[in-house]
Amino acid sequence: MNFILPYKEAEEILREDIKQIKETGFFDFKSKTPVYSTKKALEEKGIMLGLLIARTKSGERVVLRAFSGALNSSYLVEGYTPPCFSVKAFEEVVSEFDSKIHCYTDRIELGESDLIPTRRQLSNECLEKIKELYTFYTINGKLKLNDIKELNYTTGMGDCATIKLLSFCFKKGFTPISLAEIFFGKDSESRKADQIYPPCDEKCKPLIKYLFNINLLYSDEDIAIINKDAGLLSTPGKGDDKYDSASIRIKALFPDAPELPSVHRLDMDTSGIMVFAKTEKAKRNISMQFEERKTKKVYEALLRGSLMTQKGTIKLPIRLDINNRPYQIVDFENGKEAITDYERVKIEILNGEKVSRVLFFPHTGRTHQIRVHAASGLLLPIVGDRLYGERKEGERLCLHAKSLSFIHPTTGERVTFEEEPDF
């Protein structure tokens, strides 16, 4: 995963913390009577330490600290944010199941292998009760772990320093500013001592989407990158029912961003990569890149049917059908130039029918360009396209903005962000 918040300011303070931890030999080095020694972490697998700088409602800056998992078998340590569950309730659940599970383990080791399914069932029951204890505070409310039905749960999800910090931050009504996590311990195959790391893909990424109310992939002082969900508007529409949008959610997360931080749009039904500006200067810069066609975009889609050509270019001018908004039509006399390269990836089976997985590389950015070019140029509409094809029950528009490349407004370097589709 990428860095989801600017990290340099938080990293500076965290490195100073780690310096004092090493000098004192205690994680709770600020305590008058420190008790949590670094010996165990240095001898065993180490621990991730995190620090978040946040802004209070009154504008003051506060520093929050956290560790991943438990610190020397303790979840509550002075100077660090608490876990996302009641420690007392957690200990009661563990106490209820621990002795029973250990008893079965002992008997299995003595040869009673028929007890393995019983032990597994008991362990699963224990895990389910522990999951029920997790509560996260999000940017717009409170959420139980078990309420996220589509989550592919992994043991330890919700225990990372980043999740603790963000949940505590939102619980207090703070605004997150800068976040850093550094590994404290000995070098291993997966972690290097004193190295800064972004939030992990396995346990953090699935939850951050719910904490932020937007699928944030990356942000720094100038830009924010999201993977927009299909069905979410890019910018507010007319009427209260169309106010919620990716742009509004980014503004809620980054209050200092421009009033409308969006610099481009995706159709509501299209998912994928979008960039937002966090400063007016960045907005002007990136908007100009889109206008001058300096950005590079790649879309992935499923077309209904078999595309026989491997690759090619579609050149069909497009305009709005003023009698059937927002429908776009091909018009060689009055339409605007629209050019799209395409490349077939493979032909596969979806719900019993043949579909073609295709990459599209648009040179222009006309409204519904890829949808029109697929239906009218390749004569194969995109799966789930209710305007230019058909949408069967349970289908979504299978069009995803897979990659976006542009020049970073501050560094001047070309950056590329990618995210695979979920279809």
Coordinates of C-alpha atoms in Angstrom, one line a residue, residues 13-413:
I13 CA 8.9 13.1 15.7
L14 CA 8.7 9.3 15.7
R15 CA 12.4 9.0 15.0
E16 CA 13.1 11.2 17.9
D17 CA 10.8 9.0 20.0
I18 CA 12.7 5.9 18.9
K19 CA 16.0 7.5 19.7
Q20 CA 14.8 8.0 23.3
I21 CA 13.4 4.5 23.5
K22 CA 16.8 3.1 22.5
E23 CA 18.6 5.3 25.0
T24 CA 16.3 4.5 27.9
G25 CA 15.5 0.9 27.0
F26 CA 11.8 1.4 27.5
F27 CA 8.9 2.0 25.2
D28 CA 7.1 4.1 27.9
F29 CA 10.1 6.3 28.2
K30 CA 8.0 9.4 29.1
S31 CA 6.6 7.6 32.2
K32 CA 8.1 8.5 35.6
T33 CA 8.3 4.7 36.3
P34 CA 8.8 3.0 32.9
V35 CA 8.1 -0.7 32.9
Y36 CA 7.8 -1.8 29.2
S37 CA 11.3 -2.9 28.3
T38 CA 12.6 -3.1 24.7
K39 CA 14.3 -6.4 25.4
K40 CA 11.5 -8.7 24.3
A41 CA 10.9 -6.8 21.0
L42 CA 14.6 -6.9 20.2
E43 CA 15.0 -10.6 21.0
E44 CA 11.8 -11.6 19.2
K45 CA 10.0 -10.4 16.1
G46 CA 9.9 -6.7 16.8
I47 CA 7.0 -4.3 16.7
M48 CA 5.6 -1.5 14.5
L49 CA 5.4 1.9 16.2
G50 CA 3.1 4.6 14.7
L51 CA 2.6 8.3 15.2
L52 CA -0.2 10.6 14.0
I53 CA -0.2 14.3 14.1
A54 CA -3.8 15.6 14.2
R55 CA -5.6 18.9 14.4
T56 CA -8.3 19.5 17.1
K57 CA -11.6 21.3 16.4
S58 CA -10.0 24.4 18.0
G59 CA -7.1 24.3 15.6
E60 CA -4.4 22.9 18.0
R61 CA -2.0 20.2 16.9
V62 CA -1.8 17.0 18.9
V63 CA 0.5 14.0 18.7
L64 CA -0.9 10.5 19.0
R65 CA 1.2 7.3 19.4
A66 CA 0.4 3.6 19.0
F67 CA 1.9 0.2 18.6
S68 CA 0.7 -2.7 16.5
G69 CA -0.8 -5.7 18.4
A70 CA 0.2 -5.9 22.0
L71 CA 3.3 -4.5 23.7
N72 CA 5.0 -7.1 25.9
S73 CA 1.6 -8.8 26.1
S74 CA -0.1 -5.6 27.2
Y75 CA -2.8 -3.7 25.2
L76 CA -3.0 -0.7 27.5
V77 CA 0.3 1.3 27.8
E78 CA 0.7 4.8 29.1
G79 CA 1.3 7.3 26.3
Y80 CA -0.2 5.1 23.6
T81 CA -3.7 5.0 22.1
P82 CA -5.8 2.1 23.3
P83 CA -6.9 -0.8 21.0
C84 CA -10.2 -0.8 19.1
F85 CA -11.9 -3.1 21.7
S86 CA -12.6 -3.4 25.4
V87 CA -9.5 -5.0 26.9
K88 CA -11.7 -6.3 29.8
A89 CA -14.2 -7.9 27.4
F90 CA -11.3 -9.4 25.4
E91 CA -9.7 -11.0 28.4
E92 CA -13.1 -12.5 29.5
V93 CA -13.5 -14.1 26.0
V94 CA -9.9 -15.4 26.0
S95 CA -10.3 -16.7 29.6
E96 CA -13.6 -18.5 28.6
F97 CA -12.0 -20.4 25.6
D98 CA -8.3 -20.7 26.4
S99 CA -8.4 -23.5 28.9
K100 CA -10.8 -25.6 26.8
I101 CA -8.7 -25.2 23.6
H102 CA -5.5 -26.1 25.4
C103 CA -7.2 -29.1 26.9
Y104 CA -8.1 -30.4 23.5
T105 CA -4.6 -29.6 22.2
D106 CA -3.1 -31.7 24.9
R107 CA -5.4 -34.6 24.2
I108 CA -4.7 -34.4 20.4
E109 CA -1.0 -34.5 21.1
L110 CA -1.6 -37.7 23.0
G111 CA -3.1 -39.3 19.9
E112 CA -6.8 -38.3 20.0
S113 CA -6.8 -36.9 16.5
D114 CA -10.6 -37.2 16.2
L115 CA -10.8 -34.1 18.4
I116 CA -9.2 -31.8 15.8
P117 CA -12.5 -30.7 14.3
T118 CA -13.9 -30.0 17.7
R119 CA -10.9 -27.9 18.6
R120 CA -11.2 -26.0 15.3
Q121 CA -14.8 -25.3 15.9
L122 CA -14.0 -24.0 19.4
S123 CA -11.3 -21.8 18.0
N124 CA -13.6 -20.4 15.4
E125 CA -16.3 -19.6 18.0
C126 CA -13.6 -17.8 20.1
L127 CA -12.5 -15.8 17.0
E128 CA -16.1 -14.8 16.2
K129 CA -16.6 -13.5 19.8
I130 CA -13.4 -11.5 19.6
K131 CA -14.5 -10.0 16.3
E132 CA -17.7 -8.8 17.9
L133 CA -15.6 -6.7 20.3
Y134 CA -14.0 -4.4 17.6
T135 CA -15.5 -1.0 17.2
F136 CA -14.0 1.6 14.9
Y137 CA -14.6 5.3 14.8
T138 CA -14.8 6.7 11.3
I139 CA -14.9 10.2 9.8
N140 CA -18.7 10.1 9.9
G141 CA -19.6 7.8 12.7
K142 CA -19.0 4.4 14.4
L143 CA -18.7 1.0 12.9
K144 CA -18.5 -2.5 14.3
L145 CA -16.1 -4.9 12.6
N146 CA -18.9 -7.5 12.1
D147 CA -21.0 -4.9 10.3
I148 CA -18.7 -4.9 7.4
K149 CA -20.2 -8.0 5.7
E150 CA -18.1 -7.9 2.6
L151 CA -14.8 -7.8 4.5
N152 CA -12.4 -10.7 3.9
Y153 CA -11.4 -10.9 7.6
T154 CA -7.8 -11.7 8.5
T155 CA -6.7 -12.5 12.1
G156 CA -5.3 -9.4 13.7
M157 CA -7.3 -7.0 11.4
G158 CA -7.8 -3.8 13.4
D159 CA -4.7 -4.2 15.6
C160 CA -2.3 -2.3 13.4
A161 CA -0.9 1.0 14.7
T162 CA -2.4 3.0 11.8
I163 CA -6.0 1.7 12.5
K164 CA -5.7 2.4 16.2
L165 CA -4.5 6.0 15.5
L166 CA -7.1 6.8 12.9
S167 CA -10.0 5.4 14.9
F168 CA -8.9 7.3 18.1
C169 CA -8.4 10.4 16.0
F170 CA -11.9 10.3 14.6
K171 CA -13.3 9.4 18.0
K172 CA -12.0 12.7 19.3
G173 CA -13.3 14.6 16.3
F174 CA -9.7 15.4 15.2
T175 CA -8.5 15.9 11.6
P176 CA -5.5 13.6 10.6
I177 CA -2.5 15.6 9.3
S178 CA 0.6 13.4 9.1
L179 CA 1.1 9.7 9.8
A180 CA 4.2 7.5 10.0
E181 CA 5.0 3.9 11.1
I182 CA 8.5 2.6 11.8
F183 CA 9.6 -0.9 12.6
F184 CA 11.4 -1.4 15.9
G185 CA 13.4 -4.6 16.2
K186 CA 15.9 -6.7 14.3
D187 CA 16.1 -7.0 10.5
S188 CA 14.0 -9.9 9.1
E189 CA 12.9 -11.0 5.6
S190 CA 9.8 -8.8 5.8
R191 CA 10.9 -5.9 7.9
K192 CA 14.1 -3.8 8.3
A193 CA 14.9 -2.1 11.5
D194 CA 14.2 1.7 11.7
Q195 CA 12.6 1.6 8.2
I196 CA 9.4 3.6 7.6
Y197 CA 6.5 1.6 6.2
P198 CA 3.1 2.6 4.7
P199 CA 0.0 0.9 6.1
C200 CA -0.1 -2.8 5.2
D201 CA -2.2 -4.2 2.3
E202 CA -3.5 -7.2 4.2
K203 CA -4.9 -5.8 7.4
C204 CA -5.0 -2.0 7.0
K205 CA -6.1 -1.3 3.5
P206 CA -9.5 -3.1 3.7
L207 CA -10.4 -1.1 6.8
I208 CA -9.1 2.4 5.8
K209 CA -11.7 2.6 3.2
Y210 CA -14.4 2.5 5.9
L211 CA -12.6 4.8 8.3
F212 CA -12.2 7.5 5.6
N213 CA -15.5 6.8 3.9
I214 CA -13.5 6.8 0.6
N215 CA -11.0 4.3 -0.9
L216 CA -7.9 6.4 -0.4
L217 CA -4.8 5.0 -2.0
Y218 CA -2.3 7.8 -1.5
S219 CA -2.0 11.4 -0.4
D220 CA 0.7 13.9 0.2
E221 CA 0.7 17.7 0.7
D222 CA -0.5 18.3 -2.8
I223 CA -2.7 15.5 -4.1
A224 CA -5.0 12.6 -3.0
I225 CA -5.5 9.5 -5.1
I226 CA -8.6 7.3 -4.7
N227 CA -10.1 4.2 -6.2
K228 CA -13.7 5.4 -6.8
D229 CA -16.4 2.8 -6.2
A230 CA -18.9 2.2 -9.0
G231 CA -22.2 4.0 -8.1
L232 CA -20.5 7.0 -6.4
L233 CA -20.7 10.4 -8.2
S234 CA -17.4 12.1 -8.9
T235 CA -18.7 15.6 -8.1
P236 CA -22.0 16.8 -6.5
G237 CA -25.0 16.9 -8.8
K238 CA -28.2 19.0 -8.5
G239 CA -30.4 18.2 -5.5
D240 CA -29.7 16.9 -2.0
D241 CA -29.9 13.3 -3.2
K242 CA -26.9 13.8 -5.5
Y243 CA -24.8 15.8 -3.1
D244 CA -22.8 12.9 -1.8
S245 CA -19.8 12.3 -4.1
A246 CA -16.1 11.5 -4.1
S247 CA -15.2 15.2 -4.2
I248 CA -17.3 16.0 -1.1
R249 CA -15.8 13.0 0.8
I250 CA -12.3 14.2 0.0
K251 CA -13.1 17.7 1.2
A252 CA -14.4 16.2 4.5
L253 CA -11.2 14.3 5.0
F254 CA -9.0 17.2 4.0
P255 CA -10.8 20.4 5.0
D256 CA -7.9 22.6 3.8
A257 CA -8.4 21.4 0.2
P258 CA -10.1 23.6 -2.4
E259 CA -13.9 23.8 -2.1
L260 CA -14.2 21.4 -5.1
P261 CA -10.9 19.5 -5.1
S262 CA -11.7 17.4 -8.2
V263 CA -9.7 18.0 -11.4
H264 CA -11.5 15.4 -13.6
R265 CA -14.4 13.0 -13.5
L266 CA -15.4 9.4 -13.9
D267 CA -19.0 8.4 -14.8
M268 CA -21.0 7.4 -11.7
D269 CA -21.1 3.8 -12.8
T270 CA -17.4 3.7 -13.6
S271 CA -14.9 2.7 -10.9
G272 CA -11.2 3.4 -10.7
I273 CA -8.4 5.9 -10.2
M274 CA -9.1 9.5 -9.6
V275 CA -6.7 12.4 -8.5
F276 CA -7.8 15.3 -6.3
A277 CA -6.0 18.5 -5.6
K278 CA -5.3 19.5 -2.0
T279 CA -4.1 23.0 -2.9
E280 CA -5.3 25.6 -5.5
K281 CA -1.8 25.5 -7.1
A282 CA -2.0 21.8 -7.6
K283 CA -5.5 22.0 -8.9
R284 CA -4.5 24.5 -11.6
N285 CA -1.4 22.5 -12.5
I286 CA -3.2 19.1 -12.9
S287 CA -6.3 20.6 -14.6
M288 CA -4.0 22.0 -17.2
Q289 CA -2.4 18.6 -17.8
F290 CA -5.8 17.1 -18.4
E291 CA -6.7 19.9 -20.8
E292 CA -3.4 19.7 -22.7
R293 CA -3.7 15.8 -22.8
K294 CA -0.4 15.3 -20.8
T295 CA -2.0 12.7 -18.6
K296 CA -2.0 9.0 -19.5
K297 CA -5.0 6.8 -18.7
V298 CA -5.7 3.1 -19.0
Y299 CA -9.1 1.6 -18.6
E300 CA -10.1 -2.1 -18.3
A301 CA -13.5 -3.4 -19.4
L302 CA -15.4 -6.5 -20.1
L303 CA -17.2 -6.4 -23.4
R304 CA -20.2 -8.6 -24.1
G305 CA -19.1 -11.1 -26.8
S306 CA -15.9 -12.1 -28.5
L307 CA -13.6 -9.4 -29.8
M308 CA -11.8 -10.9 -32.7
T309 CA -9.1 -8.3 -33.3
Q310 CA -6.1 -8.2 -31.0
K311 CA -5.6 -4.4 -31.0
G312 CA -6.4 -1.3 -32.9
T313 CA -7.6 2.4 -32.8
I314 CA -11.1 3.7 -32.8
K315 CA -11.7 7.2 -34.3
L316 CA -15.4 8.1 -34.0
P317 CA -16.5 11.7 -33.2
I318 CA -19.0 12.1 -30.4
R319 CA -21.6 14.6 -29.4
L320 CA -24.5 14.8 -26.9
D321 CA -27.9 13.6 -28.1
I322 CA -29.8 16.8 -26.9
N323 CA -33.1 14.9 -27.1
N324 CA -31.9 12.1 -25.0
R325 CA -29.5 13.3 -22.3
P326 CA -27.0 12.1 -21.2
Y327 CA -26.8 9.7 -24.2
Q328 CA -23.9 10.4 -26.6
I329 CA -24.0 9.6 -30.3
V330 CA -21.5 9.3 -33.1
D331 CA -21.7 12.3 -35.4
F332 CA -19.2 12.7 -38.2
E333 CA -20.4 16.3 -39.0
N334 CA -20.9 17.9 -35.6
G335 CA -19.2 15.5 -33.2
K336 CA -16.0 16.3 -31.3
E337 CA -12.9 14.3 -32.1
A338 CA -12.6 11.1 -30.0
I339 CA -9.7 8.7 -30.3
T340 CA -9.2 5.4 -28.4
D341 CA -6.6 2.7 -28.7
Y342 CA -7.6 -0.8 -27.5
E343 CA -5.9 -4.1 -26.8
R344 CA -7.6 -7.4 -26.1
V345 CA -6.3 -9.2 -23.0
K346 CA -8.3 -12.4 -23.3
I347 CA -11.7 -13.9 -23.9
E348 CA -13.3 -15.5 -20.9
I349 CA -16.7 -16.8 -19.6
L350 CA -18.9 -14.7 -17.3
N351 CA -22.2 -16.2 -16.1
G352 CA -22.2 -18.7 -18.9
E353 CA -21.5 -16.2 -21.8
K354 CA -18.4 -15.2 -23.6
V355 CA -16.9 -11.8 -22.7
S356 CA -13.8 -10.0 -23.8
R357 CA -11.4 -8.4 -21.4
V358 CA -10.0 -5.3 -23.1
L359 CA -7.6 -2.5 -22.2
F360 CA -8.5 1.0 -23.5
F361 CA -6.1 3.9 -24.0
P362 CA -8.0 7.1 -24.6
H363 CA -6.3 10.0 -26.3
T364 CA -9.2 12.3 -25.8
G365 CA -11.6 12.6 -22.9
R366 CA -15.1 12.9 -24.3
T367 CA -18.1 12.1 -22.2
H368 CA -18.9 8.3 -22.3
Q369 CA -16.1 8.0 -24.9
I370 CA -15.0 4.4 -24.1
R371 CA -18.6 3.2 -23.7
V372 CA -19.6 4.7 -27.1
H373 CA -16.5 3.4 -28.8
A374 CA -17.0 -0.1 -27.4
A375 CA -20.7 -0.2 -28.5
S376 CA -20.4 1.6 -31.8
G377 CA -16.8 1.1 -32.8
L378 CA -16.2 -2.5 -31.7
L379 CA -20.0 -3.4 -31.8
L380 CA -19.5 -5.0 -28.4
P381 CA -21.1 -3.0 -25.6
I382 CA -19.6 -3.1 -22.1
V383 CA -21.1 -5.6 -19.7
G384 CA -23.6 -3.8 -17.5
D385 CA -23.9 -0.7 -19.7
R386 CA -27.5 0.4 -19.2
L387 CA -27.2 3.2 -21.8
Y388 CA -25.3 1.6 -24.7
G389 CA -26.0 -2.0 -24.1
E390 CA -28.0 -3.8 -21.4
R391 CA -27.7 -4.3 -17.7
K392 CA -28.8 -7.7 -16.4
E393 CA -29.9 -8.2 -12.8
G394 CA -27.0 -8.0 -10.4
E395 CA -24.6 -6.6 -13.0
R396 CA -22.5 -3.4 -12.6
L397 CA -20.9 -1.5 -15.4
C398 CA -17.7 -3.4 -16.0
L399 CA -15.5 -0.4 -16.8
H400 CA -12.6 0.6 -14.5
A401 CA -10.0 3.4 -14.7
K402 CA -7.1 1.1 -14.0
S403 CA -4.2 3.5 -14.3
L404 CA -3.5 7.2 -14.2
S405 CA -0.2 8.9 -15.0
F406 CA 0.6 12.6 -14.7
I407 CA 3.4 15.1 -13.7
H408 CA 3.4 15.7 -9.9
P409 CA 2.7 19.4 -9.4
T410 CA 5.5 19.9 -7.0
T411 CA 8.3 17.4 -7.7
G412 CA 7.9 17.7 -11.5
E413 CA 8.3 13.9 -11.8

